[in-house]
């Protein structure tokens, strides 16, 4: 009984606001104090897709997201293993450096990088945006991979080594499959954080790199709330689609590896 | 032995150098450049102009208020939700509901707060039908308000799942035999929490609290959308100063962000020092 009450409460607080976006996005003329709008229509969705830069922004957002995710995964594997399976002098300092971006305001970093990025041609370019998106993502990825490698332990890898299996094979047949939950959380978190960046993208992208967030902000200030509801729902769907894509990729990879 | 050490340090370099280099090049370089830029125009004068600016003073008070309330409430509700999930949804996949807010960006959460809690929002309509208010103007101003309620609600809503995510493994880790000890000795729910769960939660709470504090006090995305013109959150003020096109304001913008960075780092060190002994005893108790 209590379980049902709590579940209802949690659904109301955490799920309902997001799914409320759907009726809102179809209700063009929803006036206070109506609890249910007069009509449901597709106008907002049409208006959203008539925004000329939307499709391009969608592609740019996904491209930047994928590159940020891939770089994070490579660095996560390396430093997660380095921190988890090795003891060495100065480890605390290395850990502090790697975790520093969590405490240092990313806006301060972006403002500081701005001029230098202009000088070396990274500003107004998607590559610069990818780099600056590493600031809020990498510390979390490293943390996730570190605890992943902590749980995996050293022994199982040593077993492979005593059997004389190559490092690459150990990686593919032990680390990759056993760290799948770790990889999945890192992929999702990184993609969502990259998707959520407005200030960093605006400063380094300089208005030339148009991601979805770059369109969302002007919409927020000027556009019809119904259009913004449909736009917001797109932001909810994107990570889910990305996760599905990831799962399909994993399945295919497993099949291909036999 | 020497050879072994060398190959080991070589491997460590391969593992850690890329991440360390990228972090230093982005975070380290960015901060140092911001620091030198803040001093470029007027030396230390930029800092004096920032501290003396009325916008800075109101913005500092406002940011501290919004941040501490958001962090405190998120931690409190996070503990509560984590405990409920541990007690009732231990093995149930229904608890997935909690994680859903983590899927959407902060600025979308800000929009949800706007359509639900503004004077013409859904709750206002519901209150009208319930007969609590007769006009939308009677609904309290919760968004675009001077006190930052809309910003706080957004951060709390987005932060609770994160707090639960960090605390839930701790609940699973707790040795339940201690709970039995407390109960045999006649302790109730509160004693169980105080004597058994709190010591385990405390070190993680400090860490999560610091992460949230540092994130919210430097936040830009939500207050830029839901804030009022005055008082502004610190990052919004810095962003605005940066783009005024006036060089002295650009230095001040950098100086403001450097001050904020120093404040966060100092705050973290102080919190870590104060709680060091307690955290250490608790960690030791776990072994």
XYZ file of C-alpha atoms in Angstrom, chain A:
258
model
C 0.000 0.000 0.000
C 2.731 2.404 1.050
C 4.669 1.285 -1.978
C 1.803 2.342 -4.249
C 1.513 5.732 -2.575
C 5.221 6.416 -2.926
C 5.251 5.260 -6.530
C 2.344 7.559 -7.360
C 4.051 10.450 -5.597
C 7.360 9.874 -7.402
C 5.636 9.513 -10.767
C 3.752 12.737 -10.173
C 6.861 14.681 -9.207
C 9.443 13.237 -11.575
C 7.554 11.787 -14.546
C 4.407 13.847 -14.924
C 6.128 17.206 -15.693
C 7.988 15.672 -18.626
C 5.005 13.857 -20.078
C 2.916 16.973 -19.576
C 4.980 18.356 -22.481
C 3.087 16.134 -24.921
C -0.458 17.484 -24.412
C 1.024 20.979 -24.086
C 2.746 20.614 -27.463
C -0.551 19.787 -29.205
C -2.600 22.453 -27.434
C -2.198 25.606 -29.478
C -4.717 27.710 -27.600
C -4.497 26.628 -24.015
C -5.730 29.463 -21.855
C -5.836 29.918 -18.120
C -7.776 28.487 -16.270
C -8.649 25.623 -18.640
C -7.528 22.276 -17.280
C -7.961 20.701 -20.716
C -7.394 22.643 -23.944
C -10.221 23.145 -26.488
C -8.495 21.448 -29.393
C -5.446 19.402 -30.093
C -3.546 20.239 -33.271
C -0.190 19.769 -34.950
C 0.507 23.462 -35.404
C 3.342 23.678 -32.877
C 5.157 20.709 -34.347
C 4.783 22.165 -37.829
C 6.091 25.505 -36.640
C 9.047 23.806 -34.969
C 10.078 21.940 -38.098
C 9.641 25.090 -40.178
C 12.522 26.632 -38.258
C 15.083 26.567 -41.069
C 18.114 25.774 -38.922
C 16.478 22.976 -36.928
C 17.622 19.955 -38.938
C 21.130 21.309 -39.324
C 21.277 22.063 -35.584
C 20.043 18.562 -34.851
C 22.830 17.043 -36.932
C 25.491 19.355 -35.461
C 24.298 18.531 -31.934
C 24.440 14.788 -32.586
C 27.826 15.022 -34.321
C 29.343 17.029 -31.455
C 27.683 14.680 -28.951
C 29.112 11.563 -30.620
C 32.649 12.968 -30.818
C 32.506 14.148 -27.195
C 31.255 10.681 -26.146
C 33.993 8.843 -28.086
C 36.819 11.042 -26.722
C 35.384 10.628 -23.217
C 35.249 6.837 -23.565
C 38.861 6.566 -24.751
C 40.113 8.823 -21.943
C 37.786 7.136 -19.438
C 39.133 3.658 -20.213
C 42.732 4.844 -19.953
C 42.608 6.982 -16.829
C 39.978 4.860 -15.078
C 42.274 1.866 -15.329
C 45.360 3.911 -14.476
C 43.776 5.290 -11.309
C 42.073 2.080 -10.230
C 44.716 -0.580 -10.915
C 47.920 1.306 -10.185
C 49.499 2.747 -7.058
C 52.132 5.410 -7.571
C 53.715 8.487 -6.080
C 51.742 11.676 -6.577
C 48.457 9.865 -7.229
C 46.521 12.261 -5.003
C 47.741 15.229 -7.034
C 46.807 13.560 -10.321
C 43.358 12.793 -8.911
C 42.935 16.384 -7.777
C 43.899 17.726 -11.202
C 41.481 15.377 -12.963
C 38.589 16.255 -10.635
C 39.301 20.025 -10.576
C 36.887 20.862 -13.454
C 33.994 19.779 -11.182
C 34.768 22.634 -8.800
C 36.095 25.264 -11.216
C 33.256 27.150 -12.966
C 33.182 26.076 -16.596
C 32.117 29.580 -17.600
C 35.409 30.930 -16.200
C 37.292 28.366 -18.284
C 35.340 29.160 -21.447
C 35.845 32.914 -21.046
C 39.560 32.276 -20.477
C 39.893 30.031 -23.534
C 37.906 32.354 -25.791
C 40.729 34.588 -27.116
C 43.257 31.762 -27.468
C 40.731 29.633 -29.336
C 40.163 32.537 -31.729
C 43.925 32.853 -32.301
C 44.442 29.166 -33.073
C 41.282 28.860 -35.149
C 39.310 26.642 -32.779
C 36.664 29.254 -32.025
C 33.589 29.258 -34.273
C 34.449 25.662 -35.159
C 32.757 22.479 -33.987
C 36.139 21.090 -32.896
C 36.555 23.909 -30.379
C 33.059 23.246 -29.065
C 33.934 19.555 -28.669
C 37.046 20.508 -26.680
C 35.191 22.853 -24.372
C 32.463 20.226 -23.823
C 35.183 17.971 -22.426
C 35.467 20.309 -19.419
C 32.092 19.466 -17.825
C 32.066 15.820 -18.997
C 35.526 14.305 -18.537
C 35.749 14.370 -14.702
C 32.479 12.438 -14.441
C 33.521 9.898 -17.081
C 36.814 9.299 -15.277
C 34.969 8.814 -11.987
C 32.522 6.358 -13.536
C 35.292 4.341 -15.210
C 37.400 4.383 -12.092
C 34.682 2.790 -9.990
C 33.952 0.420 -12.889
C 37.545 -0.788 -12.839
C 37.429 -0.929 -9.018
C 34.519 -3.364 -9.240
C 36.145 -5.354 -12.043
C 39.294 -5.889 -9.994
C 42.813 -6.653 -11.147
C 42.738 -10.409 -10.712
C 40.528 -11.297 -13.634
C 42.844 -9.401 -16.009
C 45.887 -11.108 -14.504
C 44.268 -14.474 -15.152
C 44.107 -13.626 -18.815
C 47.734 -12.529 -18.770
C 48.937 -15.778 -17.173
C 47.131 -17.633 -19.911
C 49.252 -15.699 -22.377
C 46.407 -13.874 -24.093
C 47.284 -10.614 -25.823
C 46.380 -7.291 -24.182
C 43.983 -6.421 -26.992
C 42.174 -9.731 -26.622
C 41.896 -9.262 -22.865
C 40.418 -5.839 -23.501
C 37.876 -7.152 -26.009
C 36.844 -10.310 -24.205
C 37.012 -9.259 -20.544
C 37.042 -5.496 -20.071
C 34.548 -4.467 -22.760
C 31.758 -6.928 -21.868
C 32.183 -6.684 -18.095
C 32.362 -2.896 -18.158
C 29.267 -2.543 -20.352
C 27.129 -0.978 -17.569
C 29.963 1.477 -16.897
C 30.246 2.358 -20.583
C 26.481 2.781 -20.849
C 26.273 5.231 -17.934
C 29.262 7.204 -19.209
C 27.784 7.401 -22.731
C 24.410 8.614 -21.484
C 25.760 11.126 -18.998
C 28.279 12.555 -21.472
C 25.722 12.875 -24.261
C 23.180 14.590 -22.004
C 25.738 17.018 -20.576
C 26.921 17.901 -24.085
C 23.299 18.396 -25.156
C 22.691 20.723 -22.193
C 25.483 23.213 -22.850
C 24.394 26.692 -23.803
C 26.995 29.133 -22.433
C 30.071 27.124 -23.419
C 28.762 26.510 -26.945
C 27.684 30.124 -27.354
C 31.067 31.508 -26.235
C 33.352 29.131 -28.131
C 30.991 28.447 -31.055
C 30.482 32.188 -31.429
C 27.090 31.775 -33.080
C 28.622 29.916 -36.026
C 28.261 26.495 -34.453
C 24.504 26.187 -34.088
C 23.433 23.386 -31.775
C 19.854 22.799 -30.632
C 20.508 24.736 -27.421
C 21.483 27.773 -29.543
C 17.985 27.786 -31.049
C 16.189 26.852 -27.834
C 17.239 29.985 -25.926
C 15.884 32.574 -28.379
C 12.722 30.431 -28.660
C 12.325 30.557 -24.878
C 12.276 34.330 -24.910
C 10.075 34.918 -27.919
C 8.231 31.887 -29.096
C 4.832 30.413 -28.403
C 4.854 28.118 -25.325
C 3.310 25.351 -27.406
C 6.223 25.353 -29.861
C 8.647 25.315 -26.956
C 6.829 22.275 -25.514
C 7.396 20.312 -28.701
C 11.024 21.492 -28.807
C 11.481 20.416 -25.180
C 10.069 16.994 -25.921
C 12.664 16.580 -28.680
C 15.331 17.132 -26.005
C 13.756 14.341 -23.954
C 13.618 11.954 -26.931
C 17.194 12.509 -28.112
C 19.030 10.747 -25.242
C 16.546 7.857 -25.436
C 17.138 7.464 -29.176
C 20.862 7.707 -28.542
C 20.629 4.919 -25.952
C 18.672 2.735 -28.394
C 21.322 3.375 -31.049
C 23.993 2.402 -28.532
C 22.202 -0.843 -27.622
C 21.780 -1.768 -31.294
C 25.477 -1.066 -31.813
C 26.406 -3.305 -28.884
C 24.180 -6.113 -30.230
C 25.731 -5.861 -33.688
C 29.229 -5.825 -32.232
C 28.489 -8.922 -30.152
C 27.113 -10.733 -33.201
C 30.093 -9.726 -35.304
C 32.538 -10.859 -32.610
C 30.638 -14.136 -32.373
